[in-house]
Tab-separated table of C-alpha atoms in Angstrom:
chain	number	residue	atom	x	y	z
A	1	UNK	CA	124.012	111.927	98.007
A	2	UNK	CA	124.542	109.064	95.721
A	3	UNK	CA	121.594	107.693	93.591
A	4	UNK	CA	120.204	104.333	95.378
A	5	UNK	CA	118.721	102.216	92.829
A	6	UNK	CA	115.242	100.836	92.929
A	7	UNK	CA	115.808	97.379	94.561
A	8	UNK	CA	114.145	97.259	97.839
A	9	UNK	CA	110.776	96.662	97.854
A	10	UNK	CA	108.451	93.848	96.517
A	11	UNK	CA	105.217	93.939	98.276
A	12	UNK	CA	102.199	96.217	97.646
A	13	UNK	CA	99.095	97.107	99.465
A	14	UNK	CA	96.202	98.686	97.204
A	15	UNK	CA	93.470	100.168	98.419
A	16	UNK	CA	91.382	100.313	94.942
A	17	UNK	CA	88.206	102.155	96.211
A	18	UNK	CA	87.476	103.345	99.846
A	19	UNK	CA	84.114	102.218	99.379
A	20	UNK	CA	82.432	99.360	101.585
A	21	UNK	CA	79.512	97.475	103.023
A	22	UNK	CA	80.258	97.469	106.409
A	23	UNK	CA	80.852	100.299	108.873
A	24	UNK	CA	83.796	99.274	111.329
A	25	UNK	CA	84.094	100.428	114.434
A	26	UNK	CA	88.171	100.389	114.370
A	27	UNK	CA	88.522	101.252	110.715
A	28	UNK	CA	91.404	103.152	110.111
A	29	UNK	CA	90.618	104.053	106.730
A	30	UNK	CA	87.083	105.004	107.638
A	31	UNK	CA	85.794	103.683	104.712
A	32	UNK	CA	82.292	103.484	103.430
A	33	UNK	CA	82.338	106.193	100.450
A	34	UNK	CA	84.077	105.617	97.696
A	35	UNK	CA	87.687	108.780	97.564
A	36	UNK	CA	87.004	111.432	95.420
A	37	UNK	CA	88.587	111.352	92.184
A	38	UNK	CA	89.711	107.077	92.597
A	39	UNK	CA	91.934	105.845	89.641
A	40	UNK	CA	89.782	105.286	86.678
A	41	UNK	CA	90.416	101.655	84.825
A	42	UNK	CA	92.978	103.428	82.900
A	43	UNK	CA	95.241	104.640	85.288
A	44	UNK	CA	94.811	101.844	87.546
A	45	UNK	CA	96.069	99.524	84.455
A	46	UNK	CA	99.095	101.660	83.719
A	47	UNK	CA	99.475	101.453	87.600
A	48	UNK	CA	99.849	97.489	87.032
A	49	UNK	CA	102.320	97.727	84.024
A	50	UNK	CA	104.652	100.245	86.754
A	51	UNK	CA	104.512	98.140	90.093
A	52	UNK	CA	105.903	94.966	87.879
A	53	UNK	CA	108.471	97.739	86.494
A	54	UNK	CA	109.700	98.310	89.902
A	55	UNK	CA	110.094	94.758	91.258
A	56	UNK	CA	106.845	94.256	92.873
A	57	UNK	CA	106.151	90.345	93.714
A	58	UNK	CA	102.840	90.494	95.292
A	59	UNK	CA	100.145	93.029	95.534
A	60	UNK	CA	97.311	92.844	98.083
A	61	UNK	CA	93.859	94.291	96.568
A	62	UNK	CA	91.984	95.928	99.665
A	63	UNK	CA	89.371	98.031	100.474
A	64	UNK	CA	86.830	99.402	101.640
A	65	UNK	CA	85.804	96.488	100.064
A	66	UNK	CA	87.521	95.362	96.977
A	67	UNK	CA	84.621	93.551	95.333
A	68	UNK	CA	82.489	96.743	95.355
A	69	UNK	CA	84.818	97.961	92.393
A	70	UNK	CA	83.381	97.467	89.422
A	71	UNK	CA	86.431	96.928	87.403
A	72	UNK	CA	88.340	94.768	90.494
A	73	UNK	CA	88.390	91.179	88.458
A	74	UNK	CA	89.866	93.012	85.868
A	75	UNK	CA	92.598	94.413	88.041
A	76	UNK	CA	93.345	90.671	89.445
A	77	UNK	CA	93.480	89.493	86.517
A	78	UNK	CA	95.559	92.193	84.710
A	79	UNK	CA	98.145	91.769	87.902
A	80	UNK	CA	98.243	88.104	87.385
A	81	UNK	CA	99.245	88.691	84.167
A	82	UNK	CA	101.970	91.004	84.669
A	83	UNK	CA	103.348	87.519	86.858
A	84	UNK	CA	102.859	88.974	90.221
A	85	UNK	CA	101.093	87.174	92.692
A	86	UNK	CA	97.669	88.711	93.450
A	87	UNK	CA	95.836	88.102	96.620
A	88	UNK	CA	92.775	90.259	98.578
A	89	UNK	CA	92.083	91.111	101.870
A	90	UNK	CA	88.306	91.394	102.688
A	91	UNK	CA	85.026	91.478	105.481
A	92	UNK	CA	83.610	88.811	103.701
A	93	UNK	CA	80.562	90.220	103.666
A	94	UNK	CA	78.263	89.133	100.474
A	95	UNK	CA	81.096	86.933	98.612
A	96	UNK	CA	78.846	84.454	96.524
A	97	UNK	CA	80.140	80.954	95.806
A	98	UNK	CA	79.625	82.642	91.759
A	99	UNK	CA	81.845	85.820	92.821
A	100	UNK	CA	84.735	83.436	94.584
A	101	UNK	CA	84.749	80.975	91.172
A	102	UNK	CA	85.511	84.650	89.164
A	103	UNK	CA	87.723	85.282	91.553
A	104	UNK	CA	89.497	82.392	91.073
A	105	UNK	CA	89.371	82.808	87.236
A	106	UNK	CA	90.793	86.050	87.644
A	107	UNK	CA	94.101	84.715	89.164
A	108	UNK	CA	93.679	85.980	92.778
A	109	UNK	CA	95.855	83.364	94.601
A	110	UNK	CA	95.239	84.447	98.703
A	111	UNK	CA	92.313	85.751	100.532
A	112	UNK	CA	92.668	87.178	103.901
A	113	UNK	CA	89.313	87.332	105.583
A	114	UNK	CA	88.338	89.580	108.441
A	115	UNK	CA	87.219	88.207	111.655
A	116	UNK	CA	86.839	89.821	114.753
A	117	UNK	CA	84.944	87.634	116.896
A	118	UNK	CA	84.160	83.977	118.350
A	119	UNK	CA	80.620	85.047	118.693
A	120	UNK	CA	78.975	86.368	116.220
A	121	UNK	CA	77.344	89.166	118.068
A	122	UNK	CA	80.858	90.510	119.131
A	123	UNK	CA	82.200	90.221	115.438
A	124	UNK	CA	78.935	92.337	114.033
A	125	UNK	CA	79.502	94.724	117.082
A	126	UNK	CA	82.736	95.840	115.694
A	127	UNK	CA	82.195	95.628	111.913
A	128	UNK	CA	78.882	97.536	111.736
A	129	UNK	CA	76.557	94.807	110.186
A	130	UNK	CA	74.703	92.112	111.501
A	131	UNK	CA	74.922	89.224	109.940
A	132	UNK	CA	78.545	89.955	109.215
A	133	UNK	CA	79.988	86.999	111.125
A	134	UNK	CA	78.182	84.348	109.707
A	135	UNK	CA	78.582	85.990	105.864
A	136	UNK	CA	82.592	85.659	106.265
A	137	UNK	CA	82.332	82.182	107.410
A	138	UNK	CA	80.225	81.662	103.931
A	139	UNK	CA	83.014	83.910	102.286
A	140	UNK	CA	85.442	81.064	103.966
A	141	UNK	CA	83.622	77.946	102.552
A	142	UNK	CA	82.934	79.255	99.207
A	143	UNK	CA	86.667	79.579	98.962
A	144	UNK	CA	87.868	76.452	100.048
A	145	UNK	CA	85.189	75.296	97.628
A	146	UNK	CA	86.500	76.816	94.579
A	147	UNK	CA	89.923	76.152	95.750
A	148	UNK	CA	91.661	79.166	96.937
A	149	UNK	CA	93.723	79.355	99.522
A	150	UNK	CA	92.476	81.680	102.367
A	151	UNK	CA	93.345	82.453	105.910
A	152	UNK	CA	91.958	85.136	108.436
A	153	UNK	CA	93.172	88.055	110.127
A	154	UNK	CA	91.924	89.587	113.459
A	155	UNK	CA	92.164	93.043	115.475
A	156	UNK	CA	93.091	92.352	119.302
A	157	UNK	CA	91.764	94.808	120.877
A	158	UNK	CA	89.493	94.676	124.528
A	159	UNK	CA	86.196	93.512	122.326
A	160	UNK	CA	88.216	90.873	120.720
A	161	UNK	CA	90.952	89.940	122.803
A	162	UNK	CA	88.405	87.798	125.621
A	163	UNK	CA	87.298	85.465	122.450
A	164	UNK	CA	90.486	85.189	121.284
A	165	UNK	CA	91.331	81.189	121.789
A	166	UNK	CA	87.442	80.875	120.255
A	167	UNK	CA	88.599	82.811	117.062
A	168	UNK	CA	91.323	80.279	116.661
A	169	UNK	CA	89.257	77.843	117.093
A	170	UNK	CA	85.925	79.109	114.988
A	171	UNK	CA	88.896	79.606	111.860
A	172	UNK	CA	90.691	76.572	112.592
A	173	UNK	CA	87.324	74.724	111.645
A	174	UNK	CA	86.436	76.381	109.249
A	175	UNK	CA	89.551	75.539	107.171
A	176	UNK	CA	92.189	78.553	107.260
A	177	UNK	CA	95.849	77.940	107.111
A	178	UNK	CA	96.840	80.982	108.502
A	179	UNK	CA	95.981	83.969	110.693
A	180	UNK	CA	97.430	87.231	110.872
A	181	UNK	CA	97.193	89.334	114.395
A	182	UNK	CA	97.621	92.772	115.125
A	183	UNK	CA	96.597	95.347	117.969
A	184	UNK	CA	93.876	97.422	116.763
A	185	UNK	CA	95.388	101.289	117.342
A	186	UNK	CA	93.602	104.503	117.257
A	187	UNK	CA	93.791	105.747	113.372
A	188	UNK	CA	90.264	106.619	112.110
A	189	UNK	CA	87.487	105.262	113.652
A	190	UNK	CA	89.247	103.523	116.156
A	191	UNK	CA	90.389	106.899	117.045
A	192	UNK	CA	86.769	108.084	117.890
A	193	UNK	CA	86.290	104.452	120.005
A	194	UNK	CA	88.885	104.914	122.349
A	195	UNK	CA	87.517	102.597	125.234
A	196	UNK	CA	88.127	99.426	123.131
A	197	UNK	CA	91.785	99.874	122.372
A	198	UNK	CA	93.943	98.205	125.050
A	199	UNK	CA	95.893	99.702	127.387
A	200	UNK	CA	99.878	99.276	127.469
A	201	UNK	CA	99.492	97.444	130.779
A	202	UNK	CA	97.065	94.680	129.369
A	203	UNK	CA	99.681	93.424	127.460
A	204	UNK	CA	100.848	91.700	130.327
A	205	UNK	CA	97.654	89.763	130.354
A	206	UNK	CA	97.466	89.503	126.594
A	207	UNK	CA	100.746	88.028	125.787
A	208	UNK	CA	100.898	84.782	127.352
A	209	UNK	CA	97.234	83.732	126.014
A	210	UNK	CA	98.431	84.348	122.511
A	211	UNK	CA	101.231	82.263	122.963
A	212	UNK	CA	99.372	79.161	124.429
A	213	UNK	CA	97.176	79.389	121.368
A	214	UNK	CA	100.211	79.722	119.030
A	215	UNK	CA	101.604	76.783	120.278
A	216	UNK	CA	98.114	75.217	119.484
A	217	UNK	CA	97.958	76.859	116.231
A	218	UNK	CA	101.763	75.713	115.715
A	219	UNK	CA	100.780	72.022	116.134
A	220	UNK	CA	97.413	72.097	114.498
A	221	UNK	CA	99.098	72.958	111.151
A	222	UNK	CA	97.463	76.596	111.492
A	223	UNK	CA	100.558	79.438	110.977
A	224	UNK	CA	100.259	82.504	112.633
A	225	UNK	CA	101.762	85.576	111.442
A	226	UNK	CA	102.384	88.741	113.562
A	227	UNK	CA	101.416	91.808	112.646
A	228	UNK	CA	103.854	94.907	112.941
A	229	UNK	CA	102.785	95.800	116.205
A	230	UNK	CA	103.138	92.756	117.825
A	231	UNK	CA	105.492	91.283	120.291
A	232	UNK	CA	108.964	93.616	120.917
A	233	UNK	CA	111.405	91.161	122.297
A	234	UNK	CA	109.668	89.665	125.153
A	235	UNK	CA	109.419	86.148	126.266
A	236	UNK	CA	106.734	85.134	123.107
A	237	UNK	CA	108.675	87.193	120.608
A	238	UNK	CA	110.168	84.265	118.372
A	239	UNK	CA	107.523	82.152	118.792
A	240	UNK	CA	104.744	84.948	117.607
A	241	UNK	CA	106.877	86.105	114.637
A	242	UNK	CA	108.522	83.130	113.399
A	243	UNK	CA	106.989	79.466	115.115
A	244	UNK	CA	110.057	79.483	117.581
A	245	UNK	CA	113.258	80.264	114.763
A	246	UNK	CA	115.560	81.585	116.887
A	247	UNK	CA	116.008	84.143	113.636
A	248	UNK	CA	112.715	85.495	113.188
A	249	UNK	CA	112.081	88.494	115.341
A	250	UNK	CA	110.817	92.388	115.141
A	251	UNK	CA	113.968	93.824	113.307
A	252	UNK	CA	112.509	97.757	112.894
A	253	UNK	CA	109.483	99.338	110.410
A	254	UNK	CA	109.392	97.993	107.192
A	255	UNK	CA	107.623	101.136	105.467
A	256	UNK	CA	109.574	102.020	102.273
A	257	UNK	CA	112.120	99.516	103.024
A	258	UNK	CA	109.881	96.435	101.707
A	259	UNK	CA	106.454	97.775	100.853
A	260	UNK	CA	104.985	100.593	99.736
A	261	UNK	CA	100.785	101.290	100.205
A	262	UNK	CA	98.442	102.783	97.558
A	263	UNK	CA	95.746	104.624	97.995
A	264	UNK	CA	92.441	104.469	96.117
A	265	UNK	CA	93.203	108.129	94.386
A	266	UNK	CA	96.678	107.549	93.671
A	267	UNK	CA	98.831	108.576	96.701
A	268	UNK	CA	101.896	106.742	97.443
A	269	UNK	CA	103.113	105.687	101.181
A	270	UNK	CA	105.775	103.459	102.113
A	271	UNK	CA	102.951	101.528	104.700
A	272	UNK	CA	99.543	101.441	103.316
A	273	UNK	CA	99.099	101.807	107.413
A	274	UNK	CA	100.521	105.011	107.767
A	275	UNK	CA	98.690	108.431	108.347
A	276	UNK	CA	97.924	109.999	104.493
A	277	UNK	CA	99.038	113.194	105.724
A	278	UNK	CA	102.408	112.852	107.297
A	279	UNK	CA	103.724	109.681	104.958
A	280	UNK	CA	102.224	110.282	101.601
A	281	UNK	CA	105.157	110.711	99.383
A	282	UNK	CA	103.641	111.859	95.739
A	283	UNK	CA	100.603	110.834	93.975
A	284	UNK	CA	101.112	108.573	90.540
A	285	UNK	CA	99.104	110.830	88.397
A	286	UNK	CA	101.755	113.530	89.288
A	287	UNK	CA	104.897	111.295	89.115
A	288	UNK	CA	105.935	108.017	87.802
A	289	UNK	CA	105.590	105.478	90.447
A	290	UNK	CA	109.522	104.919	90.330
A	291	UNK	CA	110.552	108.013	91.046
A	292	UNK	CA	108.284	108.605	94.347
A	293	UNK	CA	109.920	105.357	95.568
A	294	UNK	CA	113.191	106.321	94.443
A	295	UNK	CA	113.438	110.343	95.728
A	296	UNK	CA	110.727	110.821	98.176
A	297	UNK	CA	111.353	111.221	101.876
A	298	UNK	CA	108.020	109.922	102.927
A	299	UNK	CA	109.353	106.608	101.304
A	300	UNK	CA	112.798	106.785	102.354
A	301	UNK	CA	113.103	106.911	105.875
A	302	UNK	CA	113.508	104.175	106.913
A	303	UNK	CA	116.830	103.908	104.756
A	304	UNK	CA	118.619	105.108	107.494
A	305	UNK	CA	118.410	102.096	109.261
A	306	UNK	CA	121.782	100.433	111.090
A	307	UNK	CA	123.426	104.285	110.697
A	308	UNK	CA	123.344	106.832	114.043
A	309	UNK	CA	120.774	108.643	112.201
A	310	UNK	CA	118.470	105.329	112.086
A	311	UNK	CA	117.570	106.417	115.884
A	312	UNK	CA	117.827	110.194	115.834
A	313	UNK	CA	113.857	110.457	115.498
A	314	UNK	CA	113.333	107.898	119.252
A	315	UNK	CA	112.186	109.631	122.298
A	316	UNK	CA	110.864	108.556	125.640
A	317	UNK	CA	111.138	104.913	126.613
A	318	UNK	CA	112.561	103.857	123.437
A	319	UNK	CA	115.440	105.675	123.042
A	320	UNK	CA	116.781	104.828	126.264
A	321	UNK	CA	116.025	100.962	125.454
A	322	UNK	CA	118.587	98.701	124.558
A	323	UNK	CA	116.909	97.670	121.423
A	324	UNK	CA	116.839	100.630	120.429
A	325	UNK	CA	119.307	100.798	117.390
A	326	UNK	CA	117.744	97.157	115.987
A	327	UNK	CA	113.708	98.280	116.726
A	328	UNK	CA	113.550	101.445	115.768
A	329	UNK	CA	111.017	102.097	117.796
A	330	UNK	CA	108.315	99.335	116.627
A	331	UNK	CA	105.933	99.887	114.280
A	332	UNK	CA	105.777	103.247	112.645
A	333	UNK	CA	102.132	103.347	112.395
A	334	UNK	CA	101.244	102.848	116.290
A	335	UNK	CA	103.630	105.200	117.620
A	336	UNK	CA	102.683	107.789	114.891
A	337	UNK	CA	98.965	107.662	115.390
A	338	UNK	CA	99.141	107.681	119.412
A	339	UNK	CA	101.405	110.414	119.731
A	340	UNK	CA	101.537	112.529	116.486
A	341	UNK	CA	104.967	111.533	115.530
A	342	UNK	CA	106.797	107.783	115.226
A	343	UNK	CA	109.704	107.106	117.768
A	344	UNK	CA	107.440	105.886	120.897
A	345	UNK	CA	105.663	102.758	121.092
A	346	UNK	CA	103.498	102.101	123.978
A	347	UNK	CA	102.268	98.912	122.336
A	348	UNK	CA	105.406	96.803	123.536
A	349	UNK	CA	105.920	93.836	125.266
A	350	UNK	CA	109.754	93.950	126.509
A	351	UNK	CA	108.578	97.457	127.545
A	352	UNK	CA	105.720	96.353	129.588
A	353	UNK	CA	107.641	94.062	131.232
A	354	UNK	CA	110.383	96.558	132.150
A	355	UNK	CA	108.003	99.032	133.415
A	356	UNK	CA	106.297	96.171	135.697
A	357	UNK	CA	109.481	95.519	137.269
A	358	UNK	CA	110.037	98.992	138.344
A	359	UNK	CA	106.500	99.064	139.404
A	360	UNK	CA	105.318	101.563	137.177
A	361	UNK	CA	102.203	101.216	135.075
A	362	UNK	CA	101.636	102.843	131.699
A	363	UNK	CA	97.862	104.222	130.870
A	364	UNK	CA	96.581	106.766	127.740
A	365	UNK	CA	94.276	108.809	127.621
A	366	UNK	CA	92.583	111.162	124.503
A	367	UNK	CA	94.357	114.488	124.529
A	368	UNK	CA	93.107	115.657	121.128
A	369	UNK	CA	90.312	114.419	118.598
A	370	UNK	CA	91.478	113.340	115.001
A	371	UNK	CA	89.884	115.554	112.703
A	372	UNK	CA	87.369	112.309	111.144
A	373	UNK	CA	89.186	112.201	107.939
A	374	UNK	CA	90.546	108.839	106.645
A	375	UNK	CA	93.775	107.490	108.046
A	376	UNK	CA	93.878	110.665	110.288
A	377	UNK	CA	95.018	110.669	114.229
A	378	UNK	CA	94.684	112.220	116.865
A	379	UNK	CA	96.839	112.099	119.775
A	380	UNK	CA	97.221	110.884	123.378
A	381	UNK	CA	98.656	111.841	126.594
A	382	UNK	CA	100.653	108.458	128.554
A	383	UNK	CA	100.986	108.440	132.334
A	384	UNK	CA	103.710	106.651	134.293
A	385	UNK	CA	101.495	105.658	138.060
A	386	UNK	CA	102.100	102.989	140.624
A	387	UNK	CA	101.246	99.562	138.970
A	388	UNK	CA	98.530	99.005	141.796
A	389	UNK	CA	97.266	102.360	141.527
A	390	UNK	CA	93.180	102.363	141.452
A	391	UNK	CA	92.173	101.938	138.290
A	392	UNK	CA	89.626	104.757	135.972
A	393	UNK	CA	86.065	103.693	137.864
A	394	UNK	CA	85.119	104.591	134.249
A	395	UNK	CA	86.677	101.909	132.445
A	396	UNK	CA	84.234	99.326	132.000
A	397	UNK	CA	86.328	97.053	129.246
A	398	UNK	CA	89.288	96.620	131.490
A	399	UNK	CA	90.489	93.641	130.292
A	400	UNK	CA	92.495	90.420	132.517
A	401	UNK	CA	92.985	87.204	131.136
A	402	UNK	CA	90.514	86.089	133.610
A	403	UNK	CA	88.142	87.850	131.353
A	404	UNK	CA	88.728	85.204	128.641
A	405	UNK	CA	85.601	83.121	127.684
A	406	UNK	CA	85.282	79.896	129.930
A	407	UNK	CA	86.849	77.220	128.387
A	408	UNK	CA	88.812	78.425	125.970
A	409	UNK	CA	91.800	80.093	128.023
């Protein structure tokens, strides 16, 4: 095989410690402890000076929490430096108005903060902590004080997904410019919380109230982005991913192909999503950061995309669907940590619909535990039934749209 030359990817997701102050109830990490063995100042410098090296644009500090790093300002800072653009995910929980003016100082440009919730009670649910909501909204106008630009992200998942128009709303006010969405999926703790993930069927439900409060957002000046496992070619498609361009839509996993993830001990994936196990493709105390991109499988898959081998790994629905040879079977990550393996996403709109209008109606179940380690998976059986089959009596989050707080549908 000929030598392909570093030139593909310029966006990086570090995880700098695992440790954190809340205790999610969908975290796929699970985070709370800080890894054993995380990059000392040192390494994580040198780390810097080699993602500029390869072409890296932007890198994404993340957590845990990123703030409970001693050394993170100096990170920021050292990546601003370098003249890539640094921004931060984060909970938001404990962010001072004198901890967002270093941050500022520090060069972090974009902070993405965490909200799960319109009420407060169903935010702290999820993340662990009460008091949780109300700290990120803080987080949020401590920002905008100090004059960094923020917006908020959000897991859709049967918790979540009633309040959803309220979350727009509650962020809306509170001054962010944009909000990325994504299903939560069962990697880590999510794995172990099985009954809040929703079930392929719901997106039937859960499409058309995201796009009425797109088209809200899309007027209101508020720009949502779509998260990798959202949308699939169905009706909402180019109005979830791109604000109605006829160009933007899902065009197959990214992983390798424009991003790579980091973990907080060095490992190297082409998602920072992805299962550690099954994706990790060398660790940077072992190997220059360069050559993992360049020569590792883990990071290279993907690279096969628009070539009969790009679908050789799709099974079940999707490789009998017509998108097949474009989608790639969705998002890596959610078909990996459902079923063990990518190439099968039950988390997909056009797919959904198809199934509806052969009457069928798809449902998972837990078939075997993840082992509780972070980013692990477990994996899950699907059944095909009549779409008016009874329902699990057992099932007590079933979620309709006519679940969706009064009001705000």
């Amino acid at each position: 095989m000929s030598e392909i030359k570093y030139t593909r990817i310029g966006y990086a997701v570090w995880e700098i410690t695992l440790q954190c102050n809340l205790a999610c109830s969908h975290c796929g990490s699970r985070a709370g402890k800080a890894r054993h063995q995380e990059l000392s100042t040192e390494e994580a410098l040198d780390l810097v000076r080699q993602l500029a090296e390869v072409g890296i644009k932007e890198v994404t500090l993340i957590g845990g929490e990123a703030f409970m790093r001693s050394d993170w300002l100096e990170i920021a800072r050292a990546i601003n430096q370098a003249g890539m653009l640094c921004s931060m995910t984060t909970g938001g929980f404990g962010i001072s108005l004198a901890t967002a003016k270093r941050m500022k100082e520090a060069g972090i440009k974009v902070v993405s903060v965490s909200i799960d919730g319109g009420k407060p009670e169903t935010h702290d649910r999820q993340r662990g902590k009460p008091g949780a909501w109300h700290s990120a909204f803080r987080t949020m106008n401590h920002l905008r004080e100090v004059g960094i630009y923020f917006g908020c992200n959000t897991q859709i998942n049967r918790l979540s997904a009633p309040e959803f128009p309220m979350i727009y709303e509650k962020i809306r006010d509170a001054g962010a410019k944009a909000w990325q969405i994504q299903l939560t999926v069962p990697m880590g703790n999510a794995a172990d919380n099985a009954e809040m993930l929703l079930q392929p069927y719901e997106l039937l439900d859960i499409y058309p109230m995201l796009a009425r409060v797109a088209k809200r957002a899309k007027k209101e000046g508020v720009r949502i982005q779509a998260g990798n496992n959202i949308g699939y070619y169905g009706p909402y498609e180019r109005l979830l991913r791109g604000g109605g361009n006829k160009w933007r839509f899902w065009q197959g996993c990214g992983a390798g192909l424009n991003s790579i993830g980091i973990e907080a001990d060095g490992k190297i994936k082409g998602c920072p999503s992805l299962p550690t196990a099954a994706y990790t493709g060398g660790n940077i105390r072992e190997r220059p950061l360069k050559e993992i991109v360049e020569q590792t499988e883990e990071l290279r898959f993907n690279l096969k995309a628009g070539t009969p081998e790009g679908t050789e790994h799709l099974w079940g629905f999707c490789k009998t669907c017509e998108f097949a040879e474009l989608c790639r079977g969705g998002c890596s990550w959610t078909a990996h940590v459902f079923f063990d393996r990518r190439g099968n996403n039950p988390y997909c709109h056009h797919r959904a619909l198809k199934q509806a209008e052969k009457g069928i109606r798809e449902r998972f179940y837990p078939k075997v535990k993840a082992r509780g380690l972070p980013f692990d998976n477990g994996e899950f059986a699907l059944v095909e039934e009549p779409i008016d089959a009874p329902l699990p009596e057992n099932d007590p989050l079933h979620f309709t749209s006519d679940h969706a707080v009064p009001g705000y549908a």
